[in-house]
């Protein structure tokens, strides 16, 4: 149990375009979802936390207008990178936790390359 | 603010040898502690966690970790490493209350290489 999927697993886009990444909890209701960013050979940095039906809470330094997060249902959260630039190229990982559960279950990640 | 330090960026061991990966944390109260493993290009898999109770925690794949409050450490150990254990390992501390509740702070990661 506790499976989280991400789609797509990798995406290449041109500079200036927007890209949407989906994160789904397949077998549980995810009341909270987290989005992380991981640069090559570096650790995961929390970008934002989203609770179902509420606005996402962004970490300091993360541009909320650039990284749009929507958590419209208990099984789906999306991250949209708007007007992507090469410096946005990274590995984006989501995680999800259920009600009354502290543990986070991680998705397999999405590799974004902006050309 | 919570923080995690993994002093070793890269560790190489021979298959069958024992392993210890170090993790030191900084947190104002009793922390929630985690070890995750990440294979190249993949997400994270939870190896084990500590919330409270017995300070020696058993995890999957034969891993264990010991919480030592006096040393602010949560080192990961395995008595005999297998080639399939080669991966990157992340220690994380979780906020236990307030605005940091549920948020994980990760260490820099330790890359494990296993020689045959």
GROMACS .gro file of C-alpha atoms in nm:
model
  231
    1UNK     CA    1   0.000   0.000   0.000
    2UNK     CA    2   0.080   0.372   0.014
    3UNK     CA    3   0.182   0.417  -0.348
    4UNK     CA    4   0.241   0.759  -0.498
    5UNK     CA    5   0.279   0.812  -0.870
    6UNK     CA    6   0.405   1.105  -1.072
    7UNK     CA    7   0.342   1.193  -1.431
    8UNK     CA    8   0.530   1.247  -1.647
    9UNK     CA    9   0.848   1.076  -1.535
   10UNK     CA   10   1.048   1.307  -1.756
   11UNK     CA   11   0.970   1.607  -1.973
   12UNK     CA   12   1.163   1.836  -2.203
   13UNK     CA   13   1.020   2.176  -2.280
   14UNK     CA   14   1.126   2.496  -2.445
   15UNK     CA   15   1.212   2.807  -2.250
   16UNK     CA   16   0.907   3.022  -2.188
   17UNK     CA   17   0.653   2.741  -2.191
   18UNK     CA   18   0.467   2.597  -1.893
   19UNK     CA   19   0.482   2.241  -1.769
   20UNK     CA   20   0.240   2.058  -1.542
   21UNK     CA   21   0.346   1.769  -1.320
   22UNK     CA   22   0.089   1.544  -1.157
   23UNK     CA   23   0.124   1.365  -0.826
   24UNK     CA   24  -0.131   1.100  -0.733
   25UNK     CA   25  -0.184   0.887  -0.426
   26UNK     CA   26  -0.308   0.558  -0.566
   27UNK     CA   27  -0.436   0.372  -0.262
   28UNK     CA   28  -0.490   0.624   0.014
   29UNK     CA   29  -0.631   0.968   0.069
   30UNK     CA   30  -0.356   1.224   0.082
   31UNK     CA   31  -0.462   1.510   0.302
   32UNK     CA   32  -0.120   1.670   0.267
   33UNK     CA   33   0.117   1.670  -0.026
   34UNK     CA   34   0.467   1.805  -0.042
   35UNK     CA   35   0.673   1.916  -0.340
   36UNK     CA   36   1.050   1.893  -0.338
   37UNK     CA   37   1.319   1.995  -0.578
   38UNK     CA   38   1.648   1.812  -0.612
   39UNK     CA   39   1.944   1.944  -0.807
   40UNK     CA   40   2.207   1.699  -0.934
   41UNK     CA   41   2.411   1.548  -0.654
   42UNK     CA   42   2.226   1.753  -0.395
   43UNK     CA   43   1.966   1.694  -0.133
   44UNK     CA   44   1.593   1.747  -0.152
   45UNK     CA   45   1.468   2.095  -0.080
   46UNK     CA   46   1.108   2.141   0.024
   47UNK     CA   47   0.932   2.383  -0.207
   48UNK     CA   48   0.579   2.386  -0.073
   49UNK     CA   49   0.320   2.203   0.132
   50UNK     CA   50  -0.038   2.169   0.018
   51UNK     CA   51  -0.345   2.055   0.203
   52UNK     CA   52  -0.648   1.938   0.010
   53UNK     CA   53  -0.878   2.227  -0.064
   54UNK     CA   54  -0.641   2.491   0.071
   55UNK     CA   55  -0.380   2.717  -0.078
   56UNK     CA   56  -0.029   2.583  -0.076
   57UNK     CA   57   0.224   2.709   0.174
   58UNK     CA   58   0.553   2.794   0.005
   59UNK     CA   59   0.896   2.782   0.162
   60UNK     CA   60   1.104   3.094   0.178
   61UNK     CA   61   1.261   3.178  -0.154
   62UNK     CA   62   1.018   2.978  -0.367
   63UNK     CA   63   0.823   3.191  -0.614
   64UNK     CA   64   0.456   3.107  -0.576
   65UNK     CA   65   0.367   3.270  -0.908
   66UNK     CA   66   0.620   3.058  -1.088
   67UNK     CA   67   0.548   2.727  -0.920
   68UNK     CA   68   0.171   2.693  -0.909
   69UNK     CA   69   0.044   2.416  -0.686
   70UNK     CA   70  -0.309   2.283  -0.686
   71UNK     CA   71  -0.442   2.016  -0.451
   72UNK     CA   72  -0.796   1.984  -0.572
   73UNK     CA   73  -0.872   1.636  -0.444
   74UNK     CA   74  -0.752   1.388  -0.184
   75UNK     CA   75  -0.563   1.192  -0.447
   76UNK     CA   76  -0.421   1.453  -0.681
   77UNK     CA   77  -0.187   1.749  -0.658
   78UNK     CA   78  -0.032   1.930  -0.951
   79UNK     CA   79   0.275   2.147  -0.983
   80UNK     CA   80   0.285   2.383  -1.280
   81UNK     CA   81   0.614   2.546  -1.367
   82UNK     CA   82   0.515   2.861  -1.550
   83UNK     CA   83   0.734   3.032  -1.809
   84UNK     CA   84   1.005   2.776  -1.752
   85UNK     CA   85   1.368   2.868  -1.795
   86UNK     CA   86   1.681   2.650  -1.811
   87UNK     CA   87   1.755   2.719  -1.444
   88UNK     CA   88   1.427   2.547  -1.359
   89UNK     CA   89   1.568   2.221  -1.491
   90UNK     CA   90   1.571   1.983  -1.200
   91UNK     CA   91   1.428   1.666  -1.050
   92UNK     CA   92   1.091   1.734  -0.889
   93UNK     CA   93   0.963   1.488  -0.631
   94UNK     CA   94   0.629   1.486  -0.458
   95UNK     CA   95   0.527   1.309  -0.141
   96UNK     CA   96   0.197   1.250   0.029
   97UNK     CA   97   0.074   1.179   0.377
   98UNK     CA   98  -0.265   1.071   0.497
   99UNK     CA   99  -0.490   1.198   0.771
  100UNK     CA  100  -0.343   1.146   1.117
  101UNK     CA  101  -0.033   0.999   0.957
  102UNK     CA  102   0.304   1.165   0.983
  103UNK     CA  103   0.482   0.943   0.737
  104UNK     CA  104   0.539   1.073   0.384
  105UNK     CA  105   0.527   0.845   0.082
  106UNK     CA  106   0.735   0.960  -0.209
  107UNK     CA  107   0.666   0.953  -0.577
  108UNK     CA  108   0.930   0.839  -0.827
  109UNK     CA  109   1.010   1.194  -0.937
  110UNK     CA  110   0.989   1.394  -1.259
  111UNK     CA  111   1.296   1.501  -1.449
  112UNK     CA  112   1.236   1.843  -1.608
  113UNK     CA  113   1.474   1.973  -1.872
  114UNK     CA  114   1.418   2.321  -2.011
  115UNK     CA  115   1.600   2.397  -2.334
  116UNK     CA  116   1.532   2.565   1.289
  117UNK     CA  117   1.588   2.198   1.229
  118UNK     CA  118   1.891   2.077   1.037
  119UNK     CA  119   2.065   1.755   0.946
  120UNK     CA  120   2.430   1.686   0.874
  121UNK     CA  121   2.564   1.379   0.701
  122UNK     CA  122   2.942   1.415   0.733
  123UNK     CA  123   3.031   1.157   0.471
  124UNK     CA  124   2.953   1.249   0.111
  125UNK     CA  125   3.077   0.921  -0.031
  126UNK     CA  126   3.153   0.586   0.132
  127UNK     CA  127   3.296   0.277  -0.033
  128UNK     CA  128   3.274  -0.066   0.124
  129UNK     CA  129   3.335  -0.419   0.010
  130UNK     CA  130   3.044  -0.655  -0.028
  131UNK     CA  131   2.990  -0.842   0.296
  132UNK     CA  132   3.153  -0.573   0.509
  133UNK     CA  133   2.967  -0.385   0.777
  134UNK     CA  134   2.837  -0.036   0.719
  135UNK     CA  135   2.769   0.270   0.928
  136UNK     CA  136   2.639   0.595   0.784
  137UNK     CA  137   2.652   0.893   1.013
  138UNK     CA  138   2.377   1.144   1.073
  139UNK     CA  139   2.369   1.435   1.318
  140UNK     CA  140   2.067   1.653   1.367
  141UNK     CA  141   1.974   1.979   1.528
  142UNK     CA  142   1.625   2.017   1.669
  143UNK     CA  143   1.483   2.187   1.972
  144UNK     CA  144   1.277   1.896   2.101
  145UNK     CA  145   1.253   1.523   2.055
  146UNK     CA  146   1.285   1.480   1.681
  147UNK     CA  147   1.118   1.251   1.438
  148UNK     CA  148   1.402   1.088   1.244
  149UNK     CA  149   1.411   0.902   0.917
  150UNK     CA  150   1.648   0.726   0.682
  151UNK     CA  151   1.563   0.706   0.313
  152UNK     CA  152   1.738   0.539   0.022
  153UNK     CA  153   1.735   0.670  -0.333
  154UNK     CA  154   1.850   0.483  -0.640
  155UNK     CA  155   1.964   0.693  -0.940
  156UNK     CA  156   1.675   0.878  -1.101
  157UNK     CA  157   1.425   0.738  -0.854
  158UNK     CA  158   1.217   0.862  -0.566
  159UNK     CA  159   1.286   0.788  -0.202
  160UNK     CA  160   1.215   0.469  -0.016
  161UNK     CA  161   1.179   0.474   0.360
  162UNK     CA  162   1.424   0.243   0.535
  163UNK     CA  163   1.324   0.315   0.893
  164UNK     CA  164   1.195   0.582   1.126
  165UNK     CA  165   1.213   0.685   1.489
  166UNK     CA  166   0.930   0.862   1.664
  167UNK     CA  167   0.968   0.750   2.024
  168UNK     CA  168   1.035   0.446   2.239
  169UNK     CA  169   1.315   0.200   2.180
  170UNK     CA  170   1.616   0.391   2.055
  171UNK     CA  171   1.734   0.102   1.837
  172UNK     CA  172   1.512   0.090   1.532
  173UNK     CA  173   1.492  -0.196   1.287
  174UNK     CA  174   1.412  -0.126   0.925
  175UNK     CA  175   1.379  -0.298   0.594
  176UNK     CA  176   1.657  -0.470   0.401
  177UNK     CA  177   1.846  -0.554   0.722
  178UNK     CA  178   1.915  -0.193   0.820
  179UNK     CA  179   1.898  -0.056   1.172
  180UNK     CA  180   1.960   0.281   1.330
  181UNK     CA  181   2.021   0.400   1.683
  182UNK     CA  182   1.893   0.727   1.824
  183UNK     CA  183   2.142   0.880   2.066
  184UNK     CA  184   2.001   1.193   2.220
  185UNK     CA  185   2.324   1.284   2.400
  186UNK     CA  186   2.510   1.287   2.069
  187UNK     CA  187   2.225   1.420   1.855
  188UNK     CA  188   2.289   1.131   1.623
  189UNK     CA  189   2.088   0.874   1.431
  190UNK     CA  190   2.345   0.656   1.256
  191UNK     CA  191   2.241   0.390   1.010
  192UNK     CA  192   2.402   0.047   1.025
  193UNK     CA  193   2.401  -0.280   0.839
  194UNK     CA  194   2.611  -0.580   0.945
  195UNK     CA  195   2.676  -0.713   0.595
  196UNK     CA  196   2.638  -0.503   0.283
  197UNK     CA  197   2.507  -0.643  -0.044
  198UNK     CA  198   2.592  -0.508  -0.389
  199UNK     CA  199   2.228  -0.406  -0.429
  200UNK     CA  200   2.267  -0.164  -0.137
  201UNK     CA  201   2.467   0.073  -0.357
  202UNK     CA  202   2.260   0.392  -0.366
  203UNK     CA  203   2.233   0.731  -0.202
  204UNK     CA  204   2.113   0.749   0.155
  205UNK     CA  205   1.942   1.045   0.312
  206UNK     CA  206   1.884   1.115   0.678
  207UNK     CA  207   1.592   1.344   0.758
  208UNK     CA  208   1.444   1.514   1.061
  209UNK     CA  209   1.077   1.594   1.083
  210UNK     CA  210   0.914   1.881   1.265
  211UNK     CA  211   0.705   1.762   1.556
  212UNK     CA  212   0.488   2.065   1.610
  213UNK     CA  213   0.384   2.412   1.511
  214UNK     CA  214   0.435   2.536   1.159
  215UNK     CA  215   0.706   2.281   1.098
  216UNK     CA  216   0.483   1.984   1.174
  217UNK     CA  217   0.520   1.720   0.909
  218UNK     CA  218   0.795   1.900   0.721
  219UNK     CA  219   1.110   1.704   0.653
  220UNK     CA  220   1.458   1.851   0.641
  221UNK     CA  221   1.707   1.632   0.462
  222UNK     CA  222   2.077   1.589   0.503
  223UNK     CA  223   2.311   1.626   0.209
  224UNK     CA  224   2.308   1.255   0.139
  225UNK     CA  225   2.575   0.984   0.144
  226UNK     CA  226   2.654   0.792  -0.172
  227UNK     CA  227   2.734   0.430  -0.101
  228UNK     CA  228   2.952   0.234  -0.343
  229UNK     CA  229   2.987  -0.139  -0.293
  230UNK     CA  230   3.289  -0.322  -0.431
  231UNK     CA  231   3.254  -0.691  -0.517
   0.00000   0.00000   0.00000
